[in-house]
Amino acid sequence: MKPSTSRRFAISAWLLLLVILVMPAGDPALAQDSKAWTEIRSELYGDDRTIHDGSGLLEIEAPDRAQDAALVPISIKSMIGPDDERYIKSLTIVIDENPAPVAGTFHFSRANGIADIATRVRVNAYSNIRAIAEMDDGQLYMAETFVKASGGCAAPATKNNAQAMARLGDMRMRQIGEWEVDQPAEVQLMISHPNFSGLQTDQVTQLWIPSHYVNDLAVSIDGQEILTFEGDISISENPSFNFFVMPKGEGELTARATDTKGNVFEQRWPLRMGSAS
């Protein structure tokens, strides 16, 4: 090989190595994402329904890298206002790489005003988190974001079993911001429940803890159903949900939650107009 050719080869090899070094390493979750989502999508919606790009309709926010994989905050905001002719009928949260990827589905009505949701989820591996909205006309729209986290579904509970059971089903409700008649108003609902995933171990006995989680929630105001939710193990312990309602005036909000052991928890709170918090 001539010296000039050898020199060109060495430079080319060095440049190739530099490109490889600066390129981001391939992530196993990213490599499997297409297959995982294809299977989940088919199971949820079949192969014939079109899922449209939801970037003009939904916005999903979550940390790029979670500080705690067992408590990852996510929020989903809708671009559809209360005066729009159409509304979001349901919103499904999917975490591709979780053992139970469908975290849950929220069902709305026009009485919500806007279909915004905030909650906390477990993330078991680097994964896309998706929000799929079904409109009242049956059309599907999706927004997604990628979160770096691992081990969230098997992470130990923050309280021991006895403490968790002592407060099981306790609920708190908080009105947020200014509440006006016929205007979207924010509610936070918090439920004390370990939401055991079935993948955790008791830190004292080292025995597996069977799954035990809130799987149904219904919220109503003065007897009118406002919101329902079906959940699974991907919702974090002590579930917390922020959502909106359109109050008709002062009244009473009722929350009724059911868990996988058949326990039913119900609580009522008065609603006040004006500055809530």
mmCIF file of C-alpha atoms in Angstrom:
data_model
loop_
_atom_site.group_PDB
_atom_site.id
_atom_site.type_symbol
_atom_site.label_atom_id
_atom_site.label_comp_id
_atom_site.label_asym_id
_atom_site.label_seq_id
_atom_site.Cartn_x
_atom_site.Cartn_y
_atom_site.Cartn_z
ATOM 1 C CA MET A 1 0.000 0.000 0.000
ATOM 2 C CA LYS A 2 1.403 3.405 -0.930
ATOM 3 C CA PRO A 3 2.126 5.805 1.974
ATOM 4 C CA SER A 4 -0.515 8.312 0.796
ATOM 5 C CA THR A 5 -3.142 5.565 0.506
ATOM 6 C CA SER A 6 -2.198 4.227 3.925
ATOM 7 C CA ARG A 7 -2.487 7.711 5.392
ATOM 8 C CA ARG A 8 -5.929 8.248 3.798
ATOM 9 C CA PHE A 9 -7.081 4.870 5.137
ATOM 10 C CA ALA A 10 -5.894 5.735 8.654
ATOM 11 C CA ILE A 11 -7.679 9.105 8.544
ATOM 12 C CA SER A 12 -10.885 7.501 7.266
ATOM 13 C CA ALA A 13 -10.754 4.833 9.975
ATOM 14 C CA TRP A 14 -10.169 7.491 12.632
ATOM 15 C CA LEU A 15 -13.127 9.545 11.377
ATOM 16 C CA LEU A 16 -15.359 6.467 11.374
ATOM 17 C CA LEU A 17 -14.342 5.675 14.950
ATOM 18 C CA LEU A 18 -15.061 9.278 15.968
ATOM 19 C CA VAL A 19 -18.557 9.098 14.454
ATOM 20 C CA ILE A 20 -19.270 5.842 16.302
ATOM 21 C CA LEU A 21 -18.082 7.329 19.595
ATOM 22 C CA VAL A 22 -20.192 10.479 19.370
ATOM 23 C CA MET A 23 -23.347 8.710 18.216
ATOM 24 C CA PRO A 24 -25.791 7.935 21.063
ATOM 25 C CA ALA A 25 -25.688 4.322 22.101
ATOM 26 C CA GLY A 26 -28.578 2.226 20.943
ATOM 27 C CA ASP A 27 -31.128 1.679 23.673
ATOM 28 C CA PRO A 28 -32.733 -1.769 24.062
ATOM 29 C CA ALA A 29 -36.124 -0.252 24.841
ATOM 30 C CA LEU A 30 -35.984 1.944 21.748
ATOM 31 C CA ALA A 31 -35.031 -1.031 19.599
ATOM 32 C CA GLN A 32 -38.019 -3.027 20.848
ATOM 33 C CA ASP A 33 -40.480 -0.138 20.918
ATOM 34 C CA SER A 34 -41.940 -0.715 17.478
ATOM 35 C CA LYS A 35 -42.699 -4.376 18.190
ATOM 36 C CA ALA A 36 -44.053 -3.676 21.677
ATOM 37 C CA TRP A 37 -46.351 -0.894 20.505
ATOM 38 C CA THR A 38 -47.524 -2.863 17.467
ATOM 39 C CA GLU A 39 -48.719 -5.675 19.727
ATOM 40 C CA ILE A 40 -50.306 -3.327 22.269
ATOM 41 C CA ARG A 41 -52.006 -1.284 19.553
ATOM 42 C CA SER A 42 -53.460 -4.382 17.914
ATOM 43 C CA GLU A 43 -54.790 -5.665 21.229
ATOM 44 C CA LEU A 44 -56.372 -2.330 22.170
ATOM 45 C CA TYR A 45 -57.731 -1.109 18.851
ATOM 46 C CA GLY A 46 -57.371 -3.903 16.317
ATOM 47 C CA ASP A 47 -55.490 -3.551 13.046
ATOM 48 C CA ASP A 48 -58.082 -1.588 11.088
ATOM 49 C CA ARG A 49 -58.552 1.593 13.132
ATOM 50 C CA THR A 50 -56.387 4.585 12.243
ATOM 51 C CA ILE A 51 -54.608 6.435 15.036
ATOM 52 C CA HIS A 52 -54.003 10.034 13.956
ATOM 53 C CA ASP A 53 -51.139 12.297 14.989
ATOM 54 C CA GLY A 54 -52.404 14.025 18.112
ATOM 55 C CA SER A 55 -49.805 16.799 18.304
ATOM 56 C CA GLY A 56 -52.435 19.453 17.529
ATOM 57 C CA LEU A 57 -54.911 18.019 19.995
ATOM 58 C CA LEU A 58 -52.925 16.609 22.934
ATOM 59 C CA GLU A 59 -49.771 17.483 24.811
ATOM 60 C CA ILE A 60 -48.129 14.973 27.150
ATOM 61 C CA GLU A 61 -45.491 16.062 29.653
ATOM 62 C CA ALA A 62 -43.163 13.872 31.719
ATOM 63 C CA PRO A 63 -39.543 14.183 32.895
ATOM 64 C CA ASP A 64 -36.919 13.083 30.362
ATOM 65 C CA ARG A 65 -35.162 11.181 33.149
ATOM 66 C CA ALA A 66 -37.274 10.269 36.172
ATOM 67 C CA GLN A 67 -35.903 10.894 39.656
ATOM 68 C CA ASP A 68 -38.032 8.048 41.025
ATOM 69 C CA ALA A 69 -39.162 5.354 38.576
ATOM 70 C CA ALA A 70 -41.999 4.375 40.924
ATOM 71 C CA LEU A 71 -43.406 7.921 41.050
ATOM 72 C CA VAL A 72 -43.135 9.471 37.596
ATOM 73 C CA PRO A 73 -45.376 12.537 37.225
ATOM 74 C CA ILE A 74 -47.190 12.866 33.904
ATOM 75 C CA SER A 75 -49.712 15.387 32.669
ATOM 76 C CA ILE A 76 -51.865 15.310 29.551
ATOM 77 C CA LYS A 77 -53.359 18.551 28.276
ATOM 78 C CA SER A 78 -56.110 18.844 25.704
ATOM 79 C CA MET A 79 -56.243 21.625 23.097
ATOM 80 C CA ILE A 80 -60.039 21.250 22.880
ATOM 81 C CA GLY A 81 -61.985 23.816 24.879
ATOM 82 C CA PRO A 82 -65.411 23.510 26.509
ATOM 83 C CA ASP A 83 -67.093 25.331 23.597
ATOM 84 C CA ASP A 84 -65.753 22.986 20.909
ATOM 85 C CA GLU A 85 -68.388 20.928 19.104
ATOM 86 C CA ARG A 86 -66.480 17.709 19.755
ATOM 87 C CA TYR A 87 -64.997 16.388 22.978
ATOM 88 C CA ILE A 88 -62.608 13.688 24.175
ATOM 89 C CA LYS A 89 -64.647 10.672 25.237
ATOM 90 C CA SER A 90 -61.764 8.661 26.710
ATOM 91 C CA LEU A 91 -58.031 8.895 27.288
ATOM 92 C CA THR A 92 -55.802 5.818 27.602
ATOM 93 C CA ILE A 93 -52.258 5.924 29.010
ATOM 94 C CA VAL A 94 -49.842 3.303 27.649
ATOM 95 C CA ILE A 95 -46.280 2.655 28.872
ATOM 96 C CA ASP A 96 -44.802 0.419 26.173
ATOM 97 C CA GLU A 97 -42.172 -1.443 28.194
ATOM 98 C CA ASN A 98 -44.136 -2.046 31.399
ATOM 99 C CA PRO A 99 -45.263 -5.589 32.310
ATOM 100 C CA ALA A 100 -48.849 -4.274 32.194
ATOM 101 C CA PRO A 101 -48.463 -1.519 29.581
ATOM 102 C CA VAL A 102 -51.982 -0.063 29.818
ATOM 103 C CA ALA A 103 -51.770 2.140 32.906
ATOM 104 C CA GLY A 104 -55.438 3.030 32.707
ATOM 105 C CA THR A 105 -58.287 4.662 30.825
ATOM 106 C CA PHE A 106 -60.187 7.806 31.819
ATOM 107 C CA HIS A 107 -63.735 8.336 30.558
ATOM 108 C CA PHE A 108 -64.989 11.912 30.232
ATOM 109 C CA SER A 109 -68.197 13.764 29.449
ATOM 110 C CA ARG A 110 -68.940 17.345 28.447
ATOM 111 C CA ALA A 111 -69.350 18.001 32.165
ATOM 112 C CA ASN A 112 -65.544 17.959 32.476
ATOM 113 C CA GLY A 113 -65.133 21.063 30.339
ATOM 114 C CA ILE A 114 -61.607 20.077 29.337
ATOM 115 C CA ALA A 115 -60.062 16.598 29.304
ATOM 116 C CA ASP A 116 -56.807 17.399 31.114
ATOM 117 C CA ILE A 117 -55.328 14.765 33.419
ATOM 118 C CA ALA A 118 -52.319 14.614 35.730
ATOM 119 C CA THR A 119 -51.225 11.550 37.693
ATOM 120 C CA ARG A 120 -48.155 9.497 38.682
ATOM 121 C CA VAL A 121 -47.069 6.237 37.094
ATOM 122 C CA ARG A 122 -44.497 3.476 37.462
ATOM 123 C CA VAL A 123 -41.994 3.063 34.628
ATOM 124 C CA ASN A 124 -40.189 -0.275 34.518
ATOM 125 C CA ALA A 125 -37.717 0.387 31.668
ATOM 126 C CA TYR A 126 -36.771 3.147 29.238
ATOM 127 C CA SER A 127 -40.034 3.582 27.389
ATOM 128 C CA ASN A 128 -42.389 5.668 25.338
ATOM 129 C CA ILE A 129 -45.405 6.854 27.291
ATOM 130 C CA ARG A 130 -48.444 7.372 25.081
ATOM 131 C CA ALA A 131 -51.759 9.138 25.510
ATOM 132 C CA ILE A 132 -54.441 7.930 23.105
ATOM 133 C CA ALA A 133 -57.606 10.013 22.947
ATOM 134 C CA GLU A 134 -60.862 8.684 21.552
ATOM 135 C CA MET A 135 -63.177 11.452 20.369
ATOM 136 C CA ASP A 136 -66.958 11.373 20.652
ATOM 137 C CA ASP A 137 -67.056 10.513 16.926
ATOM 138 C CA GLY A 138 -64.777 7.482 17.471
ATOM 139 C CA GLN A 139 -61.631 8.988 15.921
ATOM 140 C CA LEU A 140 -58.326 8.173 17.683
ATOM 141 C CA TYR A 141 -55.433 10.586 18.275
ATOM 142 C CA MET A 142 -52.102 9.934 19.993
ATOM 143 C CA ALA A 143 -49.326 11.949 21.615
ATOM 144 C CA GLU A 144 -46.188 10.427 23.121
ATOM 145 C CA THR A 145 -43.017 11.186 25.022
ATOM 146 C CA PHE A 146 -39.946 9.155 26.005
ATOM 147 C CA VAL A 147 -38.946 8.644 29.640
ATOM 148 C CA LYS A 148 -35.694 7.223 30.969
ATOM 149 C CA ALA A 149 -36.455 5.203 34.095
ATOM 150 C CA SER A 150 -36.155 1.602 35.236
ATOM 151 C CA GLY A 151 -37.379 -0.705 37.977
ATOM 152 C CA GLY A 152 -40.483 1.270 38.891
ATOM 153 C CA CYS A 153 -42.878 -1.681 38.959
ATOM 154 C CA ALA A 154 -40.713 -3.676 41.389
ATOM 155 C CA ALA A 155 -39.568 -0.771 43.586
ATOM 156 C CA PRO A 156 -40.461 -1.273 47.270
ATOM 157 C CA ALA A 157 -43.367 0.658 48.733
ATOM 158 C CA THR A 158 -42.542 3.793 50.710
ATOM 159 C CA LYS A 159 -44.528 2.524 53.735
ATOM 160 C CA ASN A 160 -44.625 -0.897 55.330
ATOM 161 C CA ASN A 161 -47.637 -3.130 54.830
ATOM 162 C CA ALA A 162 -49.166 -2.441 58.248
ATOM 163 C CA GLN A 163 -48.994 1.335 57.787
ATOM 164 C CA ALA A 164 -50.478 1.092 54.311
ATOM 165 C CA MET A 165 -53.376 -1.098 55.456
ATOM 166 C CA ALA A 166 -54.149 1.203 58.395
ATOM 167 C CA ARG A 167 -54.876 4.082 55.993
ATOM 168 C CA LEU A 168 -56.325 2.000 53.166
ATOM 169 C CA GLY A 169 -58.968 3.881 51.208
ATOM 170 C CA ASP A 170 -58.623 7.252 52.940
ATOM 171 C CA MET A 171 -59.319 9.978 50.375
ATOM 172 C CA ARG A 172 -58.691 13.690 50.135
ATOM 173 C CA MET A 173 -60.069 16.199 47.657
ATOM 174 C CA ARG A 174 -58.650 19.623 46.874
ATOM 175 C CA GLN A 175 -60.181 22.418 44.814
ATOM 176 C CA ILE A 176 -57.448 24.264 42.912
ATOM 177 C CA GLY A 177 -57.516 27.866 41.736
ATOM 178 C CA GLU A 178 -60.563 30.046 41.111
ATOM 179 C CA TRP A 179 -63.918 28.274 40.853
ATOM 180 C CA GLU A 180 -66.654 29.932 38.791
ATOM 181 C CA VAL A 181 -70.016 28.663 37.604
ATOM 182 C CA ASP A 182 -69.875 26.998 34.161
ATOM 183 C CA GLN A 183 -66.093 27.448 33.896
ATOM 184 C CA PRO A 184 -63.514 24.602 33.901
ATOM 185 C CA ALA A 185 -62.275 24.126 37.470
ATOM 186 C CA GLU A 186 -59.465 21.858 38.660
ATOM 187 C CA VAL A 187 -59.815 19.077 41.225
ATOM 188 C CA GLN A 188 -57.119 16.945 42.834
ATOM 189 C CA LEU A 189 -58.224 13.594 44.250
ATOM 190 C CA MET A 190 -55.813 11.572 46.396
ATOM 191 C CA ILE A 191 -56.412 7.974 47.511
ATOM 192 C CA SER A 192 -54.367 6.250 50.203
ATOM 193 C CA HIS A 193 -53.630 2.808 48.777
ATOM 194 C CA PRO A 194 -50.367 0.826 48.318
ATOM 195 C CA ASN A 195 -51.336 -0.179 44.773
ATOM 196 C CA PHE A 196 -49.115 -3.245 45.067
ATOM 197 C CA SER A 197 -47.969 -4.315 41.603
ATOM 198 C CA GLY A 198 -47.386 -8.011 42.326
ATOM 199 C CA LEU A 199 -43.707 -7.548 41.435
ATOM 200 C CA GLN A 200 -42.585 -6.166 44.803
ATOM 201 C CA THR A 201 -41.143 -8.016 47.794
ATOM 202 C CA ASP A 202 -41.679 -7.355 51.472
ATOM 203 C CA GLN A 203 -38.492 -5.699 52.698
ATOM 204 C CA VAL A 204 -38.653 -7.613 56.008
ATOM 205 C CA THR A 205 -39.781 -11.115 54.992
ATOM 206 C CA GLN A 206 -38.440 -10.969 51.398
ATOM 207 C CA LEU A 207 -41.676 -12.647 50.269
ATOM 208 C CA TRP A 208 -43.558 -11.539 47.164
ATOM 209 C CA ILE A 209 -46.468 -9.192 47.829
ATOM 210 C CA PRO A 210 -49.579 -10.144 45.812
ATOM 211 C CA SER A 211 -50.979 -7.465 43.517
ATOM 212 C CA HIS A 212 -53.597 -5.252 45.180
ATOM 213 C CA TYR A 213 -54.517 -1.969 43.536
ATOM 214 C CA VAL A 214 -57.309 0.489 42.785
ATOM 215 C CA ASN A 215 -58.895 -0.668 39.544
ATOM 216 C CA ASP A 216 -62.042 1.461 39.340
ATOM 217 C CA LEU A 217 -62.913 5.044 40.210
ATOM 218 C CA ALA A 218 -66.093 7.033 39.647
ATOM 219 C CA VAL A 219 -66.525 10.745 40.383
ATOM 220 C CA SER A 220 -69.880 12.519 40.404
ATOM 221 C CA ILE A 221 -71.279 15.922 41.347
ATOM 222 C CA ASP A 222 -74.781 15.989 42.830
ATOM 223 C CA GLY A 223 -75.461 12.566 41.372
ATOM 224 C CA GLN A 224 -74.223 13.355 37.843
ATOM 225 C CA GLU A 225 -71.289 11.182 36.783
ATOM 226 C CA ILE A 226 -68.332 13.339 35.756
ATOM 227 C CA LEU A 227 -65.388 10.984 35.365
ATOM 228 C CA THR A 228 -64.643 7.259 35.531
ATOM 229 C CA PHE A 229 -61.297 5.480 35.487
ATOM 230 C CA GLU A 230 -60.135 1.884 35.090
ATOM 231 C CA GLY A 231 -56.568 1.334 36.256
ATOM 232 C CA ASP A 232 -53.851 -1.291 36.536
ATOM 233 C CA ILE A 233 -50.510 -1.834 38.288
ATOM 234 C CA SER A 234 -48.708 0.978 36.440
ATOM 235 C CA ILE A 235 -50.441 3.644 38.533
ATOM 236 C CA SER A 236 -48.187 4.599 41.457
ATOM 237 C CA GLU A 237 -48.959 3.887 45.099
ATOM 238 C CA ASN A 238 -51.296 6.384 46.761
ATOM 239 C CA PRO A 239 -52.965 7.301 43.454
ATOM 240 C CA SER A 240 -53.356 11.002 42.768
ATOM 241 C CA PHE A 241 -55.452 12.406 39.933
ATOM 242 C CA ASN A 242 -55.911 15.984 38.757
ATOM 243 C CA PHE A 243 -58.872 16.602 36.456
ATOM 244 C CA PHE A 244 -61.441 19.269 35.576
ATOM 245 C CA VAL A 245 -65.156 19.776 36.115
ATOM 246 C CA MET A 246 -67.687 22.435 35.049
ATOM 247 C CA PRO A 247 -69.467 23.385 38.290
ATOM 248 C CA LYS A 248 -73.080 24.572 38.137
ATOM 249 C CA GLY A 249 -72.733 26.131 41.556
ATOM 250 C CA GLU A 250 -72.030 24.926 45.058
ATOM 251 C CA GLY A 251 -72.752 21.242 45.447
ATOM 252 C CA GLU A 252 -71.290 17.938 46.556
ATOM 253 C CA LEU A 253 -68.567 15.873 44.915
ATOM 254 C CA THR A 254 -68.584 12.113 45.490
ATOM 255 C CA ALA A 255 -65.687 9.752 44.768
ATOM 256 C CA ARG A 256 -66.173 5.984 44.805
ATOM 257 C CA ALA A 257 -63.116 3.735 44.383
ATOM 258 C CA THR A 258 -62.899 -0.056 44.180
ATOM 259 C CA ASP A 259 -59.773 -2.192 44.482
ATOM 260 C CA THR A 260 -58.899 -5.670 43.228
ATOM 261 C CA LYS A 261 -59.834 -7.284 46.551
ATOM 262 C CA GLY A 262 -63.368 -5.949 46.263
ATOM 263 C CA ASN A 263 -62.945 -3.183 48.838
ATOM 264 C CA VAL A 264 -65.149 -0.161 48.153
ATOM 265 C CA PHE A 265 -64.200 3.310 49.379
ATOM 266 C CA GLU A 266 -66.567 6.269 49.106
ATOM 267 C CA GLN A 267 -66.293 9.826 50.313
ATOM 268 C CA ARG A 268 -68.134 13.142 49.790
ATOM 269 C CA TRP A 269 -67.008 16.753 49.971
ATOM 270 C CA PRO A 270 -68.827 20.089 49.647
ATOM 271 C CA LEU A 271 -67.826 22.274 46.690
ATOM 272 C CA ARG A 272 -67.401 26.017 47.135
ATOM 273 C CA MET A 273 -67.263 28.736 44.514
ATOM 274 C CA GLY A 274 -64.593 31.431 44.511
ATOM 275 C CA SER A 275 -60.916 31.153 45.360
ATOM 276 C CA ALA A 276 -60.273 27.564 46.392
ATOM 277 C CA SER A 277 -56.506 27.499 46.955
#
